[in-house]
Coordinates of C-alpha atoms in Angstrom, one line a residue:
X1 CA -58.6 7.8 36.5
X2 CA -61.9 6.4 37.0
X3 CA -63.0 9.9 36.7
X4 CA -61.5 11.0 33.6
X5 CA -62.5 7.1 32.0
X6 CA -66.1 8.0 32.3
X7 CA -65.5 11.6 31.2
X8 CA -64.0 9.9 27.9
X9 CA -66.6 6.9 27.8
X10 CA -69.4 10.1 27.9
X11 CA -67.5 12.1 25.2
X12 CA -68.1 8.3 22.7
X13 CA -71.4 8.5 23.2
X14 CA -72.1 11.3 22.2
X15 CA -69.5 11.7 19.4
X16 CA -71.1 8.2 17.9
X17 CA -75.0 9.9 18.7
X18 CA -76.6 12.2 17.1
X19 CA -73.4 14.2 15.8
X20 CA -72.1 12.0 13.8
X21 CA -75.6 10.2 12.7
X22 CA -76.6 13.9 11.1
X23 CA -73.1 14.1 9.7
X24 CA -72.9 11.0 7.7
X25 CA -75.9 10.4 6.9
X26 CA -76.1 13.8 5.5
X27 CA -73.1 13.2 3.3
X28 CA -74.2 9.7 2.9
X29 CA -77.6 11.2 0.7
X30 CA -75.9 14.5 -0.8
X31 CA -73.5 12.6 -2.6
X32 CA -75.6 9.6 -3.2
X33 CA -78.1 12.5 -5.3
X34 CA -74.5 14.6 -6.2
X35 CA -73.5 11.7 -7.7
X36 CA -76.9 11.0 -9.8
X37 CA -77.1 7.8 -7.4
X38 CA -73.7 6.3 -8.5
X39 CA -75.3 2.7 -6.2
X40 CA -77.0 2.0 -10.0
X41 CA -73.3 1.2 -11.1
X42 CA -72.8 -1.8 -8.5
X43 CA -72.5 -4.8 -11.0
X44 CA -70.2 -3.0 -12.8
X45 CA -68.1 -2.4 -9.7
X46 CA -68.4 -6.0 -8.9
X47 CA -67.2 -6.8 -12.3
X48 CA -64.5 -4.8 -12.4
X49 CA -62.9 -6.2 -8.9
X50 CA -62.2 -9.4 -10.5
X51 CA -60.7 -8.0 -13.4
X52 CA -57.2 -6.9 -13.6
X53 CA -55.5 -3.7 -15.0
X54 CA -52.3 -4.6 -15.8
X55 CA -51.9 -1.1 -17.3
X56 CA -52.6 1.0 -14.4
X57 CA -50.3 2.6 -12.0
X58 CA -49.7 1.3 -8.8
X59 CA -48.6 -1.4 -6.5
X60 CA -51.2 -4.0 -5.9
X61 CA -54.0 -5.3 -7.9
X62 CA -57.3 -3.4 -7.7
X63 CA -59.2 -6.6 -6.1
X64 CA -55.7 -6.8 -3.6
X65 CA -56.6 -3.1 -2.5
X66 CA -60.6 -4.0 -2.4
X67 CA -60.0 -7.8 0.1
X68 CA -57.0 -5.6 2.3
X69 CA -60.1 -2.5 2.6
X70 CA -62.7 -5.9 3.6
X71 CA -59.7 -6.6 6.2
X72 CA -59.8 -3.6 8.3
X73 CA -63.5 -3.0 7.7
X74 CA -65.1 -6.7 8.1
X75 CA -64.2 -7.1 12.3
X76 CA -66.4 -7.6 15.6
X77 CA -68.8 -5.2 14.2
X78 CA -70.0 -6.8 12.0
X79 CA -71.0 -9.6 14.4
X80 CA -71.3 -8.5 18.0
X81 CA -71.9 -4.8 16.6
X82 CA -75.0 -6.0 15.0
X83 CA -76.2 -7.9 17.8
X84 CA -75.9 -4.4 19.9
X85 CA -77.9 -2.8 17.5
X86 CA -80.5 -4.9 17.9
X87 CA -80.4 -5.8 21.7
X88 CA -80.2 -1.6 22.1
X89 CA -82.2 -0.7 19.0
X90 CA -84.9 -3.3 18.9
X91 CA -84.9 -5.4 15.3
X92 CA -85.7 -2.5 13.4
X93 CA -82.1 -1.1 13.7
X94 CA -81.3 -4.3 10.9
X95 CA -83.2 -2.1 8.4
X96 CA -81.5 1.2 9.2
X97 CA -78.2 -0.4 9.4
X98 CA -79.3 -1.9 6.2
X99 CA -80.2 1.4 4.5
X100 CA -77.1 3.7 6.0
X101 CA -74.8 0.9 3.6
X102 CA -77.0 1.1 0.6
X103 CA -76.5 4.8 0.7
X104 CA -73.3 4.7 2.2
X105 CA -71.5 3.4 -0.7
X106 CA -71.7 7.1 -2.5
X107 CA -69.6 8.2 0.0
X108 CA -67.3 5.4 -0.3
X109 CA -66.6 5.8 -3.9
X110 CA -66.6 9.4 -3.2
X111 CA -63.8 9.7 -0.8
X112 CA -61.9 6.9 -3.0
X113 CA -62.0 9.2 -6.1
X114 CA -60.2 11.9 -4.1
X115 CA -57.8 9.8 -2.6
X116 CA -57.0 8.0 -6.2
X117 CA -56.8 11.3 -7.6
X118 CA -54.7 13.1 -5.4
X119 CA -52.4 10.3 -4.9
X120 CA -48.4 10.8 -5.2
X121 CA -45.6 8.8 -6.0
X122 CA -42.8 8.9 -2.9
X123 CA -39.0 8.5 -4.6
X124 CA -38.8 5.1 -3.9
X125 CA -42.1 4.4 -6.6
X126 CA -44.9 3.6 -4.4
X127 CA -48.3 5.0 -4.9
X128 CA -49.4 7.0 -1.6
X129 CA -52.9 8.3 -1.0
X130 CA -55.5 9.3 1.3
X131 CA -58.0 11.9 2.6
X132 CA -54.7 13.9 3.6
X133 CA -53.2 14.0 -0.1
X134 CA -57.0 14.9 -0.9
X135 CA -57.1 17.6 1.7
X136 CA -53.7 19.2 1.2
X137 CA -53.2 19.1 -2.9
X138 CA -56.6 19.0 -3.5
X139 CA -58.3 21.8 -1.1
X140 CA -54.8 23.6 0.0
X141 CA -55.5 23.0 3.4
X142 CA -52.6 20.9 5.1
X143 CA -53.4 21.9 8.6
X144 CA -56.9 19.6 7.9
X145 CA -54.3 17.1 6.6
X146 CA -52.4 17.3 9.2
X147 CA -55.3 16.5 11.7
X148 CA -56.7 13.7 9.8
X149 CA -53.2 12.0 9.8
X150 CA -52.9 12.6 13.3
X151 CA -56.1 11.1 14.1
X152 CA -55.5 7.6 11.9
X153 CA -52.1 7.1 13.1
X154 CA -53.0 7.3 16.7
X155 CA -56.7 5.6 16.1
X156 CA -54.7 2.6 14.7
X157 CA -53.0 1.5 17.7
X158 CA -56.3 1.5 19.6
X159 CA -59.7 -0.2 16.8
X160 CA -57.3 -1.7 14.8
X161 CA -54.7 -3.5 16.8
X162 CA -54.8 -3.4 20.9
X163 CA -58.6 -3.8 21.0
X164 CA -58.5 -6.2 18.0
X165 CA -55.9 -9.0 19.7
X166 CA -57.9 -8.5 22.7
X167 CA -60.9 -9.7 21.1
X168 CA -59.3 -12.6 20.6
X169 CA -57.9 -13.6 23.7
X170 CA -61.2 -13.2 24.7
X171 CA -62.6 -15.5 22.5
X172 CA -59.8 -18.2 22.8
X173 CA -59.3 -18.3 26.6
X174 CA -63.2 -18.6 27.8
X175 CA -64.3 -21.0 25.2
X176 CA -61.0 -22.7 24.7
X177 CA -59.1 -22.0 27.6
X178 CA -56.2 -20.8 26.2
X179 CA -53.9 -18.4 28.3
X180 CA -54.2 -15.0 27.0
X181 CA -50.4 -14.4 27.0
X182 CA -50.3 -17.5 24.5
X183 CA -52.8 -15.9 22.1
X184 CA -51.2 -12.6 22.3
X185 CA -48.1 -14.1 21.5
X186 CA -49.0 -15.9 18.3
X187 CA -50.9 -12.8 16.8
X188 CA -47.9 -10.2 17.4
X189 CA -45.4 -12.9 15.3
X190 CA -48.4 -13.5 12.7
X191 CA -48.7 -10.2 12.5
X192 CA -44.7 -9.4 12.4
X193 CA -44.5 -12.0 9.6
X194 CA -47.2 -10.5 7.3
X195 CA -47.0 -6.4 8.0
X196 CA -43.2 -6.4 7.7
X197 CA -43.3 -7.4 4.2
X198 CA -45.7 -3.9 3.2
X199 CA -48.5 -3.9 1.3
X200 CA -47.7 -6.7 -0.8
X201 CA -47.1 -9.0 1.7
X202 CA -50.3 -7.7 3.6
X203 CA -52.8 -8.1 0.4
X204 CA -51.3 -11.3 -0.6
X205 CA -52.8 -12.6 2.8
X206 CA -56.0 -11.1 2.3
X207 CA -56.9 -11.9 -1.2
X208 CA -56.5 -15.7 0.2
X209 CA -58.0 -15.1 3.6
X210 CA -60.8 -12.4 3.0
X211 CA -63.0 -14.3 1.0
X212 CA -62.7 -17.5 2.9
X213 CA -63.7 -15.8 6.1
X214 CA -66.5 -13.7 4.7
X215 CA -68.0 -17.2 2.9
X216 CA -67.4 -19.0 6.0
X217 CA -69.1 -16.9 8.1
X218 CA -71.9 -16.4 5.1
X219 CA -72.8 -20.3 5.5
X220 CA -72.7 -20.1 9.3
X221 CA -75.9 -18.1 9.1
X222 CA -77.2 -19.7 6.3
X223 CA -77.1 -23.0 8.2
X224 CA -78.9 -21.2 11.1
X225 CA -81.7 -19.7 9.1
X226 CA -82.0 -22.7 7.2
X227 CA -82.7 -24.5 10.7
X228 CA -85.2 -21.8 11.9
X229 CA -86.9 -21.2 8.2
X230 CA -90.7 -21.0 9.5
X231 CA -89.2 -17.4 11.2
X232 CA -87.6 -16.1 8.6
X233 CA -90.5 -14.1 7.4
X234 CA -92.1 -13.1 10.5
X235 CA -88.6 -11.6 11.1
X236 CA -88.0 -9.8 8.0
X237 CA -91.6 -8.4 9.0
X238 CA -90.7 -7.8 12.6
X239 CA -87.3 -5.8 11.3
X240 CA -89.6 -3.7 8.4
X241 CA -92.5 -2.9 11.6
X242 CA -89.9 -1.8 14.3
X243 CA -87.8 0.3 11.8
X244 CA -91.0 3.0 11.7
X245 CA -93.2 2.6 14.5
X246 CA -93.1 1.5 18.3
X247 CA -92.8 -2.4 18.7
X248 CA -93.2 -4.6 22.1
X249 CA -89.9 -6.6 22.2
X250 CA -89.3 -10.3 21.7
X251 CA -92.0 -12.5 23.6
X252 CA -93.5 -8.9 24.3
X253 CA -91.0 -7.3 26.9
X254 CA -90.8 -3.8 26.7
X255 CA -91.1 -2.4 23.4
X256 CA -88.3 -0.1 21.4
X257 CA -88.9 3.2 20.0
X258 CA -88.5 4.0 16.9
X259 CA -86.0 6.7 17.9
X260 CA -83.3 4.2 19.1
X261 CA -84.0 1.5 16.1
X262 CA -82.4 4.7 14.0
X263 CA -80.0 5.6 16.5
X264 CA -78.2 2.1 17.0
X265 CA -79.0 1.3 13.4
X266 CA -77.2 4.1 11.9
X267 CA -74.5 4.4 14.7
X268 CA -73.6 0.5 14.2
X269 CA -73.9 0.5 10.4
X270 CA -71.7 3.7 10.0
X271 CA -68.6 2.1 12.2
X272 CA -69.2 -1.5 10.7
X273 CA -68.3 0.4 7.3
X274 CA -66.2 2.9 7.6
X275 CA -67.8 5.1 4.7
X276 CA -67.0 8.6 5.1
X277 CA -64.1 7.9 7.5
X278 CA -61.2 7.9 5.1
X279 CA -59.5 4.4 6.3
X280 CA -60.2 2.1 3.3
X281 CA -59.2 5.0 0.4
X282 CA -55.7 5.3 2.4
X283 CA -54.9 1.4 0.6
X284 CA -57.0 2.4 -2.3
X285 CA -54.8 4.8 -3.6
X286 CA -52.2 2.1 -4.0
X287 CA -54.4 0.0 -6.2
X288 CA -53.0 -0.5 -10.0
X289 CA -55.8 1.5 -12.1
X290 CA -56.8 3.4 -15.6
X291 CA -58.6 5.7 -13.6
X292 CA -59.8 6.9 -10.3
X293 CA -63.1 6.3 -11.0
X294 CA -62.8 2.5 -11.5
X295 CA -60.7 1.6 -8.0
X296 CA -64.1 4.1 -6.6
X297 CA -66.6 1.9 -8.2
X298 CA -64.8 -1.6 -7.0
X299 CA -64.3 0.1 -3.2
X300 CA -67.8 1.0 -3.3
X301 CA -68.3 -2.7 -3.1
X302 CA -66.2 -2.9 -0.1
X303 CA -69.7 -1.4 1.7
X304 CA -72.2 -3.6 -0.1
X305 CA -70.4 -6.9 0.9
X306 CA -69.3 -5.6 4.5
X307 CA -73.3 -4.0 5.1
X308 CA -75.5 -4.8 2.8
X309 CA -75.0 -8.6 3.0
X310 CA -73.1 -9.3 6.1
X311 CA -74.2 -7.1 8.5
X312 CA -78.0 -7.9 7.1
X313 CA -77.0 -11.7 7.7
X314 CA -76.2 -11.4 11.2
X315 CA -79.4 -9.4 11.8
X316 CA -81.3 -11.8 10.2
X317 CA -80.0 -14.8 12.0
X318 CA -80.2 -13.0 15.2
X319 CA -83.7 -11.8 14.8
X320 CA -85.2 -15.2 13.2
X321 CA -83.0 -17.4 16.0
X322 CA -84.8 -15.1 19.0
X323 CA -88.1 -15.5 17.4
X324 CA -87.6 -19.5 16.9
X325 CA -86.3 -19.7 20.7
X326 CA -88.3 -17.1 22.6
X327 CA -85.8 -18.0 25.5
X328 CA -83.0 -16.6 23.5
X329 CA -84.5 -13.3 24.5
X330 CA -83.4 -13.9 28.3
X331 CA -79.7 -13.0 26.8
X332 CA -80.9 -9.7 25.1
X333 CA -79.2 -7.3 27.7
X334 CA -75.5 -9.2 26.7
X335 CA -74.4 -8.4 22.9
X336 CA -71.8 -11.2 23.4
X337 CA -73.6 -13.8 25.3
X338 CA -76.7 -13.2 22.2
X339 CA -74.4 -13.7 19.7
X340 CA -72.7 -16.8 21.6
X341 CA -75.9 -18.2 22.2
X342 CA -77.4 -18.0 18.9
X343 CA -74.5 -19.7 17.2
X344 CA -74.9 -22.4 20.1
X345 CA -77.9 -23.6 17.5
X346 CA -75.3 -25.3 14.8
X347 CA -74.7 -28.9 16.8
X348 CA -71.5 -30.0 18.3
X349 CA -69.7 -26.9 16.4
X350 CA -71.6 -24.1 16.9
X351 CA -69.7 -22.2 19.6
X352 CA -66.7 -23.1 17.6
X353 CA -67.4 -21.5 14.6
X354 CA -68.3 -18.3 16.2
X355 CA -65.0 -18.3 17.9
X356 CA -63.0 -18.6 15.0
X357 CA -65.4 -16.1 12.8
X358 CA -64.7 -13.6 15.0
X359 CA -61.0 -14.6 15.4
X360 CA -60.7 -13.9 12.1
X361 CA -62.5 -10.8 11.7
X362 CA -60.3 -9.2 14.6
X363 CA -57.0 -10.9 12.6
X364 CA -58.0 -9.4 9.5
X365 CA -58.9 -5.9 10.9
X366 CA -55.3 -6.0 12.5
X367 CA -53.6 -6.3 9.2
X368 CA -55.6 -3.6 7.2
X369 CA -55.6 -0.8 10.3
X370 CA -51.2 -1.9 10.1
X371 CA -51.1 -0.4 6.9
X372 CA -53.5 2.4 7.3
X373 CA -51.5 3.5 10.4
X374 CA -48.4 3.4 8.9
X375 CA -49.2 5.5 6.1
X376 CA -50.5 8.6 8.1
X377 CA -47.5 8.2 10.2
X378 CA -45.4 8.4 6.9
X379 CA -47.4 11.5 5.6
X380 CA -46.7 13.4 9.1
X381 CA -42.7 12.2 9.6
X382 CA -41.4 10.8 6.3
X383 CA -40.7 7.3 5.5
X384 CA -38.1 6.4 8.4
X385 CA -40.8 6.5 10.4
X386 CA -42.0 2.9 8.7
X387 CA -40.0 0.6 10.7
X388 CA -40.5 2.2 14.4
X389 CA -44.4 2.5 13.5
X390 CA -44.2 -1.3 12.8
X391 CA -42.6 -2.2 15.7
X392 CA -44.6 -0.7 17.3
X393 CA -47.6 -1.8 16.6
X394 CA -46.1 -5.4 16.9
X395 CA -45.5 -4.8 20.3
X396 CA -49.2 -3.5 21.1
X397 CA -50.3 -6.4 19.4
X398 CA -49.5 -8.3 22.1
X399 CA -50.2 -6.3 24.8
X400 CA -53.8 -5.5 23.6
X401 CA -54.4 -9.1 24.6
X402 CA -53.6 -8.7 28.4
X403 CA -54.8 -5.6 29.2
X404 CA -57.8 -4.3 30.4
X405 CA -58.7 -1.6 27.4
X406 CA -62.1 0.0 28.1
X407 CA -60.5 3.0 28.3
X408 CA -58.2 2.8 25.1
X409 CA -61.4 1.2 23.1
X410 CA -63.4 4.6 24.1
X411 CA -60.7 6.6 23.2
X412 CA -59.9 4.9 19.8
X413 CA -63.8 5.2 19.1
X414 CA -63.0 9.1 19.4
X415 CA -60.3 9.6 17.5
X416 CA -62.1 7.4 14.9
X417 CA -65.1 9.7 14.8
X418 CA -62.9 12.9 14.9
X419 CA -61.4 11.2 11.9
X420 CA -65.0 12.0 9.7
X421 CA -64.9 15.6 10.0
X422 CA -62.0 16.3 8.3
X423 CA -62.4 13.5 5.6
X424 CA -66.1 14.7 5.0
X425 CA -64.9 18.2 4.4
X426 CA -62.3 16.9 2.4
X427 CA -65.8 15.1 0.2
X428 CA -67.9 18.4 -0.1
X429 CA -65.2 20.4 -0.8
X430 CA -64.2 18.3 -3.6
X431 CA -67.6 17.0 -4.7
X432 CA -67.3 19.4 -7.8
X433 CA -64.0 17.3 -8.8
X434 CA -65.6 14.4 -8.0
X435 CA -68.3 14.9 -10.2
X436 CA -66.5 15.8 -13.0
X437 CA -64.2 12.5 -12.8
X438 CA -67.1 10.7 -12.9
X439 CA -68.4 12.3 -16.1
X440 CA -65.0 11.8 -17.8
X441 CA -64.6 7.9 -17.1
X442 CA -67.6 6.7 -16.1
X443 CA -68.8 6.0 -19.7
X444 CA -65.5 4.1 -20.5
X445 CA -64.0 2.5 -17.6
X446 CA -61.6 0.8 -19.6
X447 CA -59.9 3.6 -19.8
X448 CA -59.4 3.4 -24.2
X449 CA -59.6 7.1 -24.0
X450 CA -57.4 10.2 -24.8
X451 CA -56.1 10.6 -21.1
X452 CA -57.2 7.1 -19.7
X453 CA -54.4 7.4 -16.8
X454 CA -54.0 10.5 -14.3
X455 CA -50.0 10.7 -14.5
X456 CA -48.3 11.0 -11.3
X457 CA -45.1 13.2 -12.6
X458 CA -43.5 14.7 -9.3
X459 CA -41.6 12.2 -6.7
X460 CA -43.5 13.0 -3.4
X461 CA -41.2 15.1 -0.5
X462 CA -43.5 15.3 2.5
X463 CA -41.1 18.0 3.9
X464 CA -42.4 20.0 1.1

């Protein structure tokens, strides 16, 4: 066993290396420039998230299907995944991480147009959608479906519940002391509660919640950097320097090449936001909208809030705190005990308020992977398997917070990188289509237009 756990822990690495850095970054700038750099459209996609369609098809409000995306995307990454960046990359993986969301959001509203486009409508009148309605009506190639399905059912159970819950009992037992059995069992009847009532029930909670925990969070580092401000510059600086050349490390330990500021940068950047996965366009495609093109614009902003400003918060708090409190750097071979110890700064709540951040964050991520699961399992067995699939991920809920899961975290890092290939075919193949959605609605995303609505006609039969 301990043999084949480091065989699997080898095969991550290198999965989340250079493979996948040349795959989505590659993707990430083809259909940023395919798209005639659709980023410039931001506002507008910000805009429209807070507006509703009430004349679109579908089940849930567009701004529902953007916060429940922010659920499952906004988690431990974008915390402790930052602060590995930058205690493995050096502070120059803040900028790279930085950059991979900018140009990350093409891809986002890329593979959100497909899904939106492609969606169906099962008998019973919900909207269903995906990278594996994409791949199958859009490319004809249901064996590529099949695969991607495969990999988001099974990748669920792993980085979005077990590993999730667990982060949690982490947090709650050794800075609370709570038994982990006690945590466990609170998140699996939360998570009953909210998941068993669908997608409805699951965006209600994270239109509320979402927001709140991003804000939260937001003013946490704000409060830090306000307390260090003299460093704020010289660590923007540091960051911009160690991004593209060789820099000695805090209080001039060893110094960080250049080579693994991009590395960790890009690696922790492309799993804090899921662009070019396919996770967030599974809910996507249930959003009520005019068009595919305007649910594409408002997920694209589902990168820019999770990267762009979060992820560049954390960095910047972490960086500026270490250069304020040069014996901050002692901690810079532990992600964890960094992040702890940074967030120590705020008096009397400090440690606190990073527990229940990243409480949150896991919570959140737990909700959003439910639904994702559930609806690959649904494409692959039909919708009886809803309630088993549910059930089951109740129960690993729980048990995610008592086990030891190195080995099912390595594992669910796999099948979430195996889960890119298919979904970036799915985007190249399609980036013709893509394109020429974009030309039809982009200049009128109200959707006032001959054919403002793409008409689902035929009731879905996945036996079909």
């Amino acid at each position: 066993m301990e043999t084949f756990s480091n065989l699997i822990s080898q095969i991550d690495g290198i999965l989340w290396g250079l493979p996948l850095i040349i795959i989505l970054c590659g993707t990430h700038l083809f259909m940023t420039f395919r798209t005639g750099i659709i980023q410039r459209y931001l506002g507008k996609g910000i805009r429209l998230s807070v507006t509703k369609d009430t004349d679109g098809e579908g089940e849930i409000s567009q701004f529902g299907a953007l916060t429940t995306a922010l659920a499952a995307t906004i988690g431990t990454g974008n915390i402790i995944g930052v602060a590995t960046a930058v205690t493995s990359g050096g502070p120059g993986a803040v900028l790279w991480m930085w950059l991979i969301g900018v140009f990350g959001m093409a891809t986002k509203y890329s593979e959100t147009l497909m899904s939106v486009k492609y969606r169906v409508q099962s008998k019973d009148g919900r909207m269903l959608g995906g990278a594996m309605y994409a791949l199958e009506r859009g490319l004809g190639q249901k064996w590529l479906a099949v695969i991607f399905a495969v990999l988001a059912a099974l990748a669920a159970f792993g980085i979005g519940c077990m590993t999730q819950s667990n982060s949690i009992a982490d947090a709650c037992s050794s800075n609370f002391g709570v038994p982990r059995w006690i945590v466990g069992l609170v998140i699996a009847v939360i998570t009953a509660v909210v998941i068993i009532g669908g997608v409805k029930s699951i965006t209600k909670v994270c239109e509320k919640l979402v927001p709140f925990m991003a804000l939260l969070y937001v003013i946490g580092c704000i409060v830090i950097l306000v307390m260090n401000y003299r460093y704020i510059v010289p660590a923007v600086v540091l960051i911009i320097k160690s991004a593209f050349s060789v820099q000695a490390g805090f209080g001039g330990a060893a110094g960080f090449a250049v080579s693994e500021a991009i590395r960790f940068g890009c690696a922790r950047g492309l799993f804090s936001n899921e662009s070019g996965m396919g996770s967030a366009p599974l809910v996507a495609a249930a959003a009520k909208t005019k068009n595919p093109v305007r649910q594409s614009l408002i997920s694209m902003t589902g990168t820019f809030w999770d990267t762009v400003v979060i992820c560049l918060m954390t960095g910047l708090t972490l960086v500026s705190s270490v250069l304020a409190h040069p014996e901050l750097g002692g901690e810079m071979s532990d992600d964890t005990v960094l992040t702890f110890a940074v967030f120590d700064q705020i008096p009397y709540v400090g440690r606190i308020f990073i527990t229940v951040s990243l409480s949150l964050f896991a919570f959140t991520t737990i909700l959003g992977w439910s639904y994702y699961g559930e609806r690959a399992a649904e494409y692959l067995i039909g919708p009886k398997v809803m309630k088993i699939y549910k059930v089951i991920f109740i129960l690993l809920s729980f048990l995610g917070t008592v086990a030891s899961l190195q080995l099912v975290w390595n594992i669910a890092d796999i099948l979430n990188g195996l889960m890119v290939i298919p979904n970036v075919i799915g985007v190249i193949g399609l980036s013709g289509v893509i394109i020429a959605e974009g030309r039809k609605y982009l200049h009128n995303l109200d959707g006032i237009s001959s054919d403002p609505v793409p008409v689902v006609k035929t009731k879905w039969d996945h036996k079909k």
